[in-house]
Tab-separated table of C-alpha atoms and ligand atoms in Angstrom:
chain	number	residue	atom	x	y	z
A	1	MET	CA	4.391	24.902	-29.482
A	2	ASP	CA	1.386	23.302	-30.984
A	3	SER	CA	-1.908	23.441	-29.108
A	4	VAL	CA	-3.323	20.983	-26.937
A	5	ASP	CA	-6.033	20.784	-29.478
A	6	ASP	CA	-3.717	20.086	-32.476
A	7	VAL	CA	-2.246	16.923	-30.161
A	8	LEU	CA	-5.253	15.462	-28.542
A	9	ARG	CA	-7.272	15.497	-31.904
A	10	LEU	CA	-4.041	13.788	-33.556
A	11	THR	CA	-4.042	11.231	-30.827
A	12	ALA	CA	-7.727	10.336	-30.971
A	13	ASP	CA	-7.748	10.259	-34.871
A	14	TYR	CA	-4.933	7.715	-34.679
A	15	ALA	CA	-6.620	5.969	-31.948
A	16	ALA	CA	-9.973	5.820	-33.652
A	17	GLU	CA	-8.105	4.575	-36.793
A	18	PHE	CA	-6.244	1.948	-35.002
A	19	HIS	CA	-9.751	0.597	-33.584
A	20	ARG	CA	-10.987	0.443	-37.250
A	21	THR	CA	-8.345	-1.603	-38.794
A	22	ILE	CA	-7.499	-3.738	-35.720
A	23	ASP	CA	-8.770	-6.550	-37.590
A	24	ASP	CA	-6.277	-6.409	-40.331
A	25	ARG	CA	-3.530	-6.241	-38.336
A	26	PRO	CA	-1.512	-9.093	-37.025
A	27	VAL	CA	-2.428	-9.975	-33.194
A	28	ARG	CA	1.294	-10.197	-32.436
A	29	ALA	CA	4.122	-7.590	-32.342
A	30	THR	CA	5.811	-7.488	-35.494
A	31	ALA	CA	9.021	-5.641	-33.814
A	32	SER	CA	11.772	-6.962	-31.453
A	33	PHE	CA	12.592	-5.131	-28.099
A	34	GLU	CA	15.937	-4.430	-29.748
A	35	GLU	CA	14.355	-3.063	-32.813
A	36	LEU	CA	11.638	-0.856	-30.585
A	37	ARG	CA	14.736	0.170	-28.583
A	38	GLU	CA	16.739	1.319	-31.738
A	39	ALA	CA	13.417	3.259	-32.816
A	40	LEU	CA	12.651	5.339	-29.353
A	41	GLY	CA	16.459	5.484	-28.646
A	42	GLY	CA	18.939	7.970	-29.327
A	43	PRO	CA	20.359	10.383	-26.849
A	44	LEU	CA	18.470	12.652	-24.583
A	45	PRO	CA	17.350	15.337	-26.592
A	46	GLU	CA	18.762	18.506	-25.429
A	47	GLU	CA	16.180	20.771	-26.703
A	48	SER	CA	12.352	20.895	-26.640
A	49	SER	CA	10.136	19.729	-29.722
A	50	GLU	CA	6.803	20.288	-30.784
A	51	ASP	CA	3.901	18.619	-28.799
A	52	VAL	CA	2.540	16.718	-32.316
A	53	GLN	CA	5.768	15.840	-33.802
A	54	VAL	CA	6.518	13.804	-30.454
A	55	VAL	CA	3.291	12.111	-30.284
A	56	ALA	CA	3.374	11.358	-33.997
A	57	GLU	CA	7.139	10.003	-33.644
A	58	LEU	CA	6.021	7.975	-30.834
A	59	ILE	CA	2.980	6.565	-32.794
A	60	ALA	CA	5.486	5.680	-35.697
A	61	ALA	CA	8.077	4.050	-33.381
A	62	ALA	CA	5.696	2.204	-31.260
A	63	GLU	CA	3.201	0.859	-33.097
A	64	PRO	CA	4.938	-2.193	-34.542
A	65	GLY	CA	5.501	-3.310	-30.933
A	66	VAL	CA	2.013	-2.977	-30.084
A	67	VAL	CA	0.593	-6.244	-29.004
A	68	GLY	CA	-3.000	-6.945	-30.142
A	69	THR	CA	-4.887	-7.238	-26.555
A	70	GLN	CA	-7.516	-4.977	-28.312
A	71	THR	CA	-8.604	-7.648	-31.023
A	72	GLY	CA	-11.172	-10.727	-30.618
A	73	ARG	CA	-7.981	-13.215	-31.261
A	74	TYR	CA	-5.690	-12.374	-28.123
A	75	PHE	CA	-5.959	-15.292	-25.968
A	76	GLY	CA	-2.891	-14.976	-24.011
A	77	PHE	CA	-2.228	-14.886	-20.348
A	78	VAL	CA	-5.881	-13.494	-18.621
A	79	ILE	CA	-5.761	-10.304	-20.796
A	80	GLY	CA	-8.905	-8.929	-21.672
A	81	SER	CA	-9.504	-5.994	-24.275
A	82	ALA	CA	-10.663	-2.448	-23.208
A	83	LEU	CA	-14.504	-1.496	-23.657
A	84	PRO	CA	-14.475	1.944	-25.809
A	85	ALA	CA	-16.344	3.984	-22.943
A	86	SER	CA	-14.055	2.775	-20.310
A	87	MET	CA	-10.969	3.632	-22.445
A	88	ALA	CA	-12.455	6.865	-23.282
A	89	ALA	CA	-13.257	7.509	-19.134
A	90	ASP	CA	-9.567	6.557	-18.731
A	91	TRP	CA	-8.493	9.566	-21.250
A	92	LEU	CA	-10.543	11.639	-19.137
A	93	ALA	CA	-9.165	10.912	-15.978
A	94	THR	CA	-5.633	11.617	-17.400
A	95	SER	CA	-7.169	14.530	-19.275
A	96	TRP	CA	-8.317	15.998	-16.271
A	97	ASP	CA	-4.908	14.638	-14.350
A	98	GLN	CA	-7.020	14.081	-11.118
A	99	ASN	CA	-4.927	12.757	-8.102
A	100	GLY	CA	-7.138	9.947	-6.409
A	101	PHE	CA	-5.820	10.365	-3.141
A	102	SER	CA	-8.275	12.045	-1.365
A	103	VAL	CA	-11.846	13.872	-1.746
A	104	VAL	CA	-9.318	17.180	-1.457
A	105	THR	CA	-7.340	16.217	-4.111
A	106	SER	CA	-10.075	15.324	-6.374
A	107	PRO	CA	-14.031	15.343	-4.977
A	108	VAL	CA	-14.857	13.412	-8.011
A	109	ALA	CA	-12.232	10.848	-8.386
A	110	ALA	CA	-13.086	9.929	-4.774
A	111	ALA	CA	-16.785	10.233	-5.742
A	112	VAL	CA	-16.367	7.943	-8.836
A	113	GLU	CA	-14.592	4.881	-6.795
A	114	ASP	CA	-17.135	5.110	-3.868
A	115	VAL	CA	-20.171	4.766	-6.632
A	116	ALA	CA	-18.421	2.189	-8.415
A	117	ALA	CA	-17.533	0.170	-5.255
A	118	GLY	CA	-21.052	0.152	-4.232
A	119	TRP	CA	-22.057	-1.385	-7.827
A	120	LEU	CA	-19.003	-4.039	-7.624
A	121	VAL	CA	-20.186	-5.252	-4.268
A	122	GLU	CA	-23.537	-5.709	-5.505
A	123	LEU	CA	-22.464	-7.465	-9.021
A	124	LEU	CA	-19.927	-9.919	-7.296
A	125	GLY	CA	-22.486	-10.512	-4.673
A	126	LEU	CA	-19.996	-9.727	-1.600
A	127	PRO	CA	-21.487	-8.591	1.916
A	128	GLU	CA	-22.681	-4.960	2.411
A	129	ASN	CA	-20.519	-2.725	4.258
A	130	VAL	CA	-17.176	-4.251	2.937
A	131	SER	CA	-14.227	-1.618	2.827
A	132	SER	CA	-12.951	-1.738	-1.070
A	133	GLY	CA	-9.476	-0.363	-2.558
A	134	PHE	CA	-8.619	0.513	-6.157
A	135	VAL	CA	-5.188	-0.947	-7.007
A	136	THR	CA	-2.838	-1.622	-9.808
A	137	GLY	CA	-4.022	-5.419	-10.168
A	138	GLY	CA	-4.381	-8.845	-8.688
A	139	GLN	CA	-1.242	-8.690	-7.069
A	140	GLY	CA	-1.557	-5.152	-5.589
A	141	ALA	CA	-5.345	-6.672	-4.501
A	142	ASN	CA	-3.808	-9.969	-3.171
A	143	THR	CA	-0.789	-7.731	-1.142
A	144	THR	CA	-3.380	-5.510	0.303
A	145	ALA	CA	-5.787	-7.971	1.669
A	146	LEU	CA	-3.423	-10.094	3.284
A	147	ALA	CA	-2.081	-6.939	4.482
A	148	ALA	CA	-5.270	-6.380	6.409
A	149	ALA	CA	-5.427	-10.336	6.990
A	150	ARG	CA	-2.124	-10.038	8.791
A	151	GLN	CA	-3.301	-6.942	10.635
A	152	HIS	CA	-6.520	-8.724	11.764
A	153	VAL	CA	-5.529	-11.846	13.152
A	154	LEU	CA	-2.130	-10.374	14.839
A	155	ALA	CA	-4.731	-8.198	16.557
A	156	ALA	CA	-6.876	-11.011	17.555
A	157	ALA	CA	-3.261	-12.564	18.901
A	158	GLY	CA	-3.063	-9.250	21.020
A	159	TRP	CA	-0.386	-7.677	18.532
A	160	ASP	CA	-0.514	-4.437	16.624
A	161	VAL	CA	2.042	-5.482	13.349
A	162	ALA	CA	0.991	-1.748	12.095
A	163	ARG	CA	2.867	-0.146	15.143
A	164	GLU	CA	5.403	-3.258	16.533
A	165	GLY	CA	6.367	-4.915	13.171
A	166	LEU	CA	6.685	-8.710	12.993
A	167	ASN	CA	9.977	-8.754	15.016
A	168	GLY	CA	8.524	-10.654	18.011
A	169	ALA	CA	5.166	-11.174	16.865
A	170	PRO	CA	3.323	-14.289	16.750
A	171	ARG	CA	4.027	-16.794	13.888
A	172	ILE	CA	1.409	-16.428	11.215
A	173	ARG	CA	0.428	-19.624	9.402
A	174	VAL	CA	-0.996	-19.357	5.638
A	175	LEU	CA	-2.462	-22.289	4.313
A	176	ALA	CA	-2.903	-21.931	0.276
A	177	GLY	CA	-3.353	-24.413	-2.424
A	178	ALA	CA	-0.742	-25.989	-4.019
A	179	GLU	CA	-1.829	-24.272	-7.493
A	180	ARG	CA	-2.356	-20.791	-5.927
A	181	HIS	CA	-1.039	-18.135	-8.253
A	182	VAL	CA	2.702	-16.966	-7.960
A	183	THR	CA	1.422	-13.280	-6.695
A	184	ILE	CA	0.309	-14.617	-3.277
A	185	ASP	CA	3.914	-15.762	-2.721
A	186	ARG	CA	5.132	-12.369	-3.710
A	187	SER	CA	2.716	-10.801	-1.606
A	188	LEU	CA	3.971	-12.790	1.643
A	189	ARG	CA	7.421	-11.522	0.763
A	190	LEU	CA	6.494	-8.185	0.293
A	191	LEU	CA	4.408	-8.517	3.897
A	192	GLY	CA	7.844	-9.893	5.751
A	193	LEU	CA	5.923	-13.199	6.070
A	194	GLY	CA	7.961	-15.014	3.920
A	195	THR	CA	7.381	-17.838	1.421
A	196	THR	CA	8.439	-20.264	4.761
A	197	SER	CA	5.038	-19.145	6.395
A	198	LEU	CA	3.267	-21.202	3.505
A	199	GLU	CA	1.882	-24.323	4.501
A	200	ILE	CA	0.885	-26.159	0.865
A	201	VAL	CA	-2.435	-27.536	0.817
A	202	PRO	CA	-2.492	-30.641	-1.923
A	203	ALA	CA	-4.438	-29.923	-5.177
A	204	ASP	CA	-6.526	-32.256	-7.318
A	205	GLY	CA	-5.740	-32.730	-10.906
A	206	GLN	CA	-7.894	-29.530	-11.838
A	207	GLY	CA	-5.881	-27.245	-9.545
A	208	ARG	CA	-8.541	-26.856	-7.035
A	209	MET	CA	-7.296	-27.067	-3.385
A	210	ARG	CA	-8.319	-30.231	-1.498
A	211	ALA	CA	-10.811	-29.297	1.447
A	212	ASP	CA	-10.282	-32.360	3.405
A	213	ALA	CA	-6.681	-31.492	3.128
A	214	LEU	CA	-7.146	-27.988	4.609
A	215	ARG	CA	-9.282	-29.444	7.148
A	216	ALA	CA	-6.847	-31.855	8.579
A	217	ALA	CA	-4.082	-29.098	7.959
A	218	LEU	CA	-6.095	-26.596	10.247
A	219	GLU	CA	-6.727	-29.164	13.102
A	220	ALA	CA	-2.682	-29.900	13.014
A	221	GLY	CA	-1.694	-26.517	13.876
A	222	LYS	CA	-2.911	-23.306	15.799
A	223	GLY	CA	-2.245	-19.767	16.228
A	224	PRO	CA	-2.772	-16.765	13.669
A	225	THR	CA	-4.066	-18.262	10.524
A	226	ILE	CA	-4.809	-17.029	6.842
A	227	VAL	CA	-6.187	-19.005	4.478
A	228	SER	CA	-5.628	-18.078	0.576
A	229	ALA	CA	-8.050	-19.831	-1.385
A	230	GLN	CA	-8.841	-19.237	-5.105
A	231	ALA	CA	-11.425	-18.597	-7.643
A	232	GLY	CA	-10.138	-19.337	-11.098
A	233	ASN	CA	-6.851	-21.063	-11.473
A	234	VAL	CA	-4.877	-19.291	-14.153
A	235	ASN	CA	-4.384	-22.466	-16.314
A	236	THR	CA	-7.648	-24.443	-15.959
A	237	GLY	CA	-9.985	-21.924	-14.363
A	238	ALA	CA	-10.658	-24.331	-11.644
A	239	PHE	CA	-12.388	-23.129	-8.697
A	240	ASP	CA	-11.623	-23.904	-5.168
A	241	PRO	CA	-14.439	-25.663	-3.182
A	242	LEU	CA	-15.148	-22.426	-1.646
A	243	GLY	CA	-18.336	-23.294	0.495
A	244	GLU	CA	-16.496	-25.962	2.207
A	245	ILE	CA	-13.332	-24.118	2.450
A	246	ALA	CA	-15.556	-21.211	4.086
A	247	GLU	CA	-16.877	-23.547	6.875
A	248	ALA	CA	-13.542	-24.993	7.370
A	249	CYS	CA	-11.955	-21.472	8.320
A	250	GLU	CA	-15.015	-20.444	10.228
A	251	ARG	CA	-14.417	-23.600	12.296
A	252	ALA	CA	-10.482	-22.602	12.643
A	253	ASP	CA	-11.335	-19.043	13.187
A	254	ALA	CA	-8.948	-18.208	10.119
A	255	TRP	CA	-8.965	-15.629	7.967
A	256	LEU	CA	-10.129	-16.624	4.464
A	257	HIS	CA	-8.850	-14.677	1.551
A	258	VAL	CA	-10.201	-15.796	-2.273
A	259	ASP	CA	-8.119	-14.819	-5.246
A	260	GLY	CA	-10.766	-14.215	-7.992
A	261	ALA	CA	-8.440	-12.227	-9.777
A	262	PHE	CA	-10.870	-13.369	-12.692
A	263	GLY	CA	-12.893	-15.881	-11.288
A	264	LEU	CA	-14.623	-13.864	-9.107
A	265	TRP	CA	-16.543	-12.553	-12.125
A	266	ALA	CA	-18.404	-15.460	-12.368
A	267	ALA	CA	-20.531	-14.094	-9.460
A	268	ALA	CA	-21.923	-11.671	-12.132
A	269	SER	CA	-23.634	-14.569	-14.084
A	270	PRO	CA	-26.489	-16.566	-13.289
A	271	ARG	CA	-24.894	-19.148	-15.165
A	272	TYR	CA	-21.756	-19.550	-13.254
A	273	ARG	CA	-22.319	-18.133	-9.899
A	274	HIS	CA	-22.706	-21.527	-8.550
A	275	LEU	CA	-18.942	-21.599	-9.024
A	276	VAL	CA	-18.118	-19.110	-6.442
A	277	GLU	CA	-20.627	-20.100	-3.917
A	278	GLY	CA	-19.253	-19.741	-0.530
A	279	SER	CA	-16.740	-16.801	-1.521
A	280	GLU	CA	-19.434	-14.520	-0.069
A	281	ARG	CA	-18.311	-16.007	3.696
A	282	ALA	CA	-14.579	-14.862	2.874
A	283	ASP	CA	-12.981	-11.917	4.752
A	284	SER	CA	-10.980	-10.621	2.021
A	285	TRP	CA	-11.417	-10.658	-1.975
A	286	ALA	CA	-8.925	-9.789	-4.845
A	287	THR	CA	-10.215	-9.318	-8.491
A	288	ASP	CA	-8.976	-7.280	-11.711
A	289	ALA	CA	-11.421	-4.772	-13.395
A	290	HIS	CA	-8.418	-5.235	-16.415
A	291	LYS	CA	-8.928	-8.845	-17.028
A	292	TRP	CA	-12.930	-9.484	-17.317
A	293	LEU	CA	-14.459	-6.154	-16.998
A	294	ASN	CA	-12.418	-5.188	-20.010
A	295	VAL	CA	-11.253	-2.023	-18.273
A	296	PRO	CA	-7.855	-0.652	-19.591
A	297	TYR	CA	-4.612	-1.280	-17.654
A	298	ASP	CA	-3.984	-0.767	-14.912
A	299	SER	CA	-7.107	-1.688	-12.695
A	300	GLY	CA	-7.405	-4.264	-9.675
A	301	LEU	CA	-9.882	-4.429	-7.013
A	302	VAL	CA	-9.715	-5.305	-3.144
A	303	PHE	CA	-12.643	-5.963	-0.859
A	304	CYS	CA	-12.475	-6.571	2.514
A	305	ARG	CA	-15.210	-7.677	5.341
A	306	HIS	CA	-12.889	-6.220	8.175
A	307	PRO	CA	-12.471	-2.294	7.393
A	308	ASP	CA	-10.755	-1.416	10.485
A	309	ALA	CA	-8.152	-4.106	9.642
A	310	GLN	CA	-7.635	-2.423	5.951
A	311	ALA	CA	-7.598	1.177	7.017
A	312	GLU	CA	-4.720	0.106	9.735
A	313	ALA	CA	-2.693	-1.653	7.284
A	314	MET	CA	-2.972	0.960	4.849
A	315	ALA	CA	-4.283	4.705	5.572
A	316	VAL	CA	-1.917	7.479	6.433
A	317	ALA	CA	-2.439	10.840	7.960
A	318	ALA	CA	-0.192	14.169	8.059
A	319	SER	CA	-1.058	17.289	9.105
A	320	TYR	CA	-0.414	18.747	5.568
A	321	LEU	CA	-2.554	15.938	4.149
A	322	GLN	CA	-6.285	17.547	4.236
A	323	ARG	CA	-8.730	14.826	3.466
A	324	GLY	CA	-12.100	16.604	2.886
A	325	GLY	CA	-15.304	14.437	3.933
A	326	GLY	CA	-16.290	11.268	2.141
A	327	ARG	CA	-14.803	7.928	1.340
A	328	SER	CA	-10.678	8.877	1.004
A	329	PRO	CA	-9.466	6.358	-1.587
A	330	SER	CA	-5.786	6.349	-0.471
A	331	ASP	CA	-7.279	5.273	2.750
A	332	TRP	CA	-7.377	1.557	1.406
A	333	VAL	CA	-4.550	0.935	-0.643
A	334	PRO	CA	-0.771	1.284	-0.554
A	335	GLU	CA	-0.194	4.207	-2.506
A	336	SER	CA	-0.448	7.870	-1.721
A	337	SER	CA	-0.891	10.092	-4.987
A	338	ARG	CA	-2.572	7.444	-7.689
A	339	ARG	CA	-4.290	7.249	-10.669
A	340	ALA	CA	-7.944	8.045	-10.776
A	341	ARG	CA	-8.950	4.263	-11.459
A	342	GLY	CA	-12.900	4.599	-10.664
A	343	PHE	CA	-13.745	6.576	-13.810
A	344	ALA	CA	-12.999	3.684	-16.054
A	345	VAL	CA	-14.572	1.268	-13.841
A	346	TRP	CA	-17.566	3.139	-13.273
A	347	ALA	CA	-17.775	3.618	-17.272
A	348	ALA	CA	-17.548	-0.219	-18.006
A	349	LEU	CA	-20.140	-0.829	-15.543
A	350	ARG	CA	-22.525	1.909	-16.846
A	351	VAL	CA	-21.870	0.685	-20.310
A	352	LEU	CA	-22.223	-3.036	-19.807
A	353	GLY	CA	-25.060	-2.911	-16.941
A	354	ARG	CA	-25.706	-6.049	-14.896
A	355	SER	CA	-26.917	-8.037	-17.838
A	356	GLY	CA	-24.054	-7.214	-19.994
A	357	VAL	CA	-21.337	-8.259	-17.243
A	358	ALA	CA	-23.226	-11.547	-17.392
A	359	ASP	CA	-23.353	-11.510	-21.266
A	360	LEU	CA	-19.756	-11.183	-21.394
A	361	VAL	CA	-18.571	-13.895	-18.982
A	362	ASP	CA	-21.617	-16.206	-20.470
A	363	ARG	CA	-19.914	-15.328	-24.271
A	364	CYS	CA	-16.491	-15.849	-23.129
A	365	CYS	CA	-17.099	-19.406	-21.330
A	366	GLU	CA	-19.069	-20.614	-24.543
A	367	HIS	CA	-16.040	-19.617	-26.632
A	368	ALA	CA	-13.806	-21.563	-24.479
A	369	ARG	CA	-15.918	-24.472	-24.855
A	370	SER	CA	-16.201	-23.993	-28.570
A	371	PHE	CA	-12.131	-24.029	-28.862
A	372	ALA	CA	-12.414	-27.235	-26.635
A	373	ASP	CA	-15.064	-28.995	-28.656
A	374	LEU	CA	-13.694	-27.812	-31.960
A	375	LEU	CA	-9.692	-28.814	-31.366
A	376	GLY	CA	-10.633	-31.554	-29.058
A	377	ALA	CA	-12.402	-33.343	-31.821
A	378	LYS	CA	-9.301	-33.989	-33.509
A	379	PRO	CA	-7.609	-37.314	-32.688
A	380	GLU	CA	-4.162	-35.755	-32.133
A	381	VAL	CA	-5.736	-33.363	-29.596
A	382	GLU	CA	-6.542	-33.753	-26.003
A	383	ILE	CA	-8.013	-31.325	-23.809
A	384	LEU	CA	-6.081	-31.214	-20.627
A	385	ASN	CA	-8.758	-29.341	-17.999
A	386	GLU	CA	-12.089	-29.514	-17.510
A	387	VAL	CA	-13.562	-26.481	-19.104
A	388	VAL	CA	-15.817	-24.963	-16.651
A	389	LEU	CA	-14.790	-21.094	-17.448
A	390	ASN	CA	-12.769	-19.284	-20.007
A	391	GLN	CA	-9.700	-21.209	-20.202
A	392	VAL	CA	-8.544	-24.230	-22.095
A	393	LEU	CA	-5.486	-26.399	-22.168
A	394	VAL	CA	-4.538	-27.837	-25.090
A	395	ARG	CA	-2.236	-30.624	-26.024
A	396	PHE	CA	-0.940	-31.679	-29.250
A	397	GLY	CA	0.322	-35.141	-30.388
A	398	GLY	CA	0.740	-36.587	-26.781
A	399	GLY	CA	4.073	-34.913	-26.392
A	400	ASP	CA	5.767	-31.749	-24.817
A	401	GLU	CA	7.896	-30.681	-27.904
A	402	THR	CA	5.270	-30.908	-30.352
A	403	THR	CA	2.660	-29.076	-28.115
A	404	ARG	CA	5.352	-26.295	-27.776
A	405	GLU	CA	6.136	-26.097	-31.207
A	406	VAL	CA	2.679	-25.690	-32.330
A	407	VAL	CA	2.475	-23.014	-30.005
A	408	ARG	CA	5.630	-20.922	-31.422
A	409	ARG	CA	3.969	-21.506	-34.838
A	410	VAL	CA	0.899	-20.044	-33.870
A	411	GLN	CA	2.543	-17.186	-32.187
A	412	GLU	CA	4.415	-16.530	-35.378
A	413	ASP	CA	1.469	-16.752	-37.448
A	414	GLY	CA	-0.245	-14.003	-36.217
A	415	THR	CA	-3.981	-14.678	-36.782
A	416	CYS	CA	-4.442	-15.149	-33.004
A	417	TRP	CA	-2.180	-14.838	-29.893
A	418	LEU	CA	-1.826	-17.636	-27.086
A	419	GLY	CA	0.525	-18.748	-24.838
A	420	ALA	CA	2.297	-22.271	-23.327
A	421	THR	CA	2.452	-23.716	-20.146
A	422	HIS	CA	3.097	-26.409	-17.992
A	423	TRP	CA	0.278	-28.190	-16.516
A	424	GLN	CA	1.080	-30.824	-13.667
A	425	GLY	CA	3.927	-32.158	-15.794
A	426	GLN	CA	2.669	-31.719	-18.998
A	427	ALA	CA	3.408	-29.105	-21.981
A	428	ALA	CA	0.172	-27.337	-22.739
A	429	MET	CA	-1.128	-24.535	-25.023
A	430	ARG	CA	-3.102	-22.241	-23.094
A	431	ILE	CA	-6.173	-20.292	-24.246
A	432	SER	CA	-8.107	-17.704	-22.435
A	433	VAL	CA	-10.991	-16.159	-23.400
A	434	SER	CA	-11.379	-12.791	-22.111
A	435	SER	CA	-12.309	-10.055	-24.353
A	436	PHE	CA	-15.598	-8.531	-25.040
A	437	ARG	CA	-14.792	-8.366	-28.826
A	438	THR	CA	-14.070	-12.168	-29.237
A	439	THR	CA	-16.916	-13.556	-31.752
A	440	ALA	CA	-17.898	-17.034	-33.015
A	441	ASP	CA	-15.828	-16.153	-35.983
A	442	ASP	CA	-12.593	-15.131	-34.067
A	443	VAL	CA	-12.828	-18.459	-32.681
A	444	GLU	CA	-13.042	-20.185	-36.043
A	445	ARG	CA	-10.329	-18.269	-37.508
A	446	SER	CA	-8.146	-19.189	-34.626
A	447	VAL	CA	-9.066	-22.775	-34.355
A	448	GLY	CA	-8.262	-22.739	-38.369
A	449	ALA	CA	-4.718	-21.118	-37.503
A	450	ILE	CA	-4.026	-23.503	-34.632
A	451	LEU	CA	-4.851	-26.717	-36.562
A	452	ALA	CA	-2.919	-25.533	-39.816
A	453	ALA	CA	0.309	-24.912	-37.332
A	454	ALA	CA	-0.341	-28.214	-35.899
A	455	ALA	CA	-0.427	-29.847	-39.228
A	456	THR	CA	2.924	-28.478	-40.082
A	457	VAL	CA	4.357	-29.637	-37.027
A	458	SER	CA	2.908	-33.149	-37.279
A	459	GLY	CA	3.414	-33.271	-40.963
B	501	LIG	C1	-5.720	-15.899	-10.086
B	501	LIG	C2	-4.828	-14.801	-10.184
B	501	LIG	N1	-4.321	-14.050	-9.051
B	501	LIG	C3	-3.445	-13.045	-9.455
B	501	LIG	C4	-3.329	-12.598	-10.615
B	501	LIG	C5	-2.124	-11.712	-10.938
B	501	LIG	O1	-3.030	-10.556	-11.336
B	501	LIG	P1	-2.354	-9.369	-12.088
B	501	LIG	O2	-1.319	-9.827	-12.949
B	501	LIG	O3	-3.382	-8.082	-12.287
B	501	LIG	O4	-1.384	-8.489	-10.919
B	501	LIG	C6	-3.507	-13.224	-11.833
B	501	LIG	C7	-3.165	-13.103	-13.085
B	501	LIG	O5	-3.334	-13.912	-13.933
B	501	LIG	C8	-4.726	-14.493	-11.287
B	501	LIG	O6	-4.853	-15.414	-12.651
């Protein structure tokens, strides 16, 4: 058997080399799923192998399938890079192999989460004394928050859903904007509320829920009510009018959830904080550290104004599950044994500090603005959204086919990577600037590649 030392050194050396050469690699993966399956496949080995050999083989087989999300020229979905200290802290979580279940399974995993949660509450401008949970991502955060909401609004109607379930429970109304993120719907499916519990509130041309329509819908019905608002639309980056929405929810005694998977980070920037004004009045919040905080996957965050509701929905107890004194991480999430996610978040916050997070948000937004300015200056290019944050929607030659073909050619070229979407009836190229690594030079190179691709399509 090779020593632990050898295999860890091999991995660290390779990772350092990967990062040193990242700028010279194509941003897209260069192998197909089938090729990768072939390279990684074969029969289940009968015999054991040496650690070093296995890891070396994994590197060789996997590398062509690695997507360049660690570069500054990856603009797909809303995917940030991983800050080096955060990545290293995550390796430590693995090296220590801590189970972040409770204070007993890992006092340090529990403590580091507790500290990081306190910093996050401050940074994101949330009320003191909110409860928090470190989950897999925005999906997990939305589901956890909506589970707490379900618990709370039904308790107010005299129904303990944790004990009695949903059979025979009062019906819950869930109001959400027409341009909500699709994970809200999955959360409703998982929580037994179903998507027919949704009352869809019309959105405007930027995807913002219309507050007047929400007010009317709230007045038109009664009973336990949850409103799911959004800070940062996944296509346009637009924010629902959170102040007006909070006001309407307070009047209707409705639970307000804010899905701020990336947009909530605007709260950390004095320049962009105005966009989330009113979010501090919500009952629950979902966001991601693996998006804009540039923490490695996976890392989502949920916060709740009503700790009792969150704990009633999530916590478990059994005679063998010793807990220890202090905040028990698993009381606030749907998992029992779990990754110790606090280390990576703690390291990101420590290395950036308050000003570094603000700077990260500001820089990404400036780069998004540059994309819009440089591309929008061309007569054949249209910018479809108001660029209020880090998202840009671009359309080429006024046509769906042309736009999709430009995206395809940019993806194939490999200078940068970005995706396609459909925005309110029109195909669009979708640019999301979410990496701490993106520089003005990355933007210029990418704009050059995009315009070159567009020229080959129209020419
Ligand atoms: C607004 C919003 N909510 C939720 C999600 C889901 O986040 P995750 O993929 O981390 O589960 C996203 C992802 O882009 C999002 O933009």
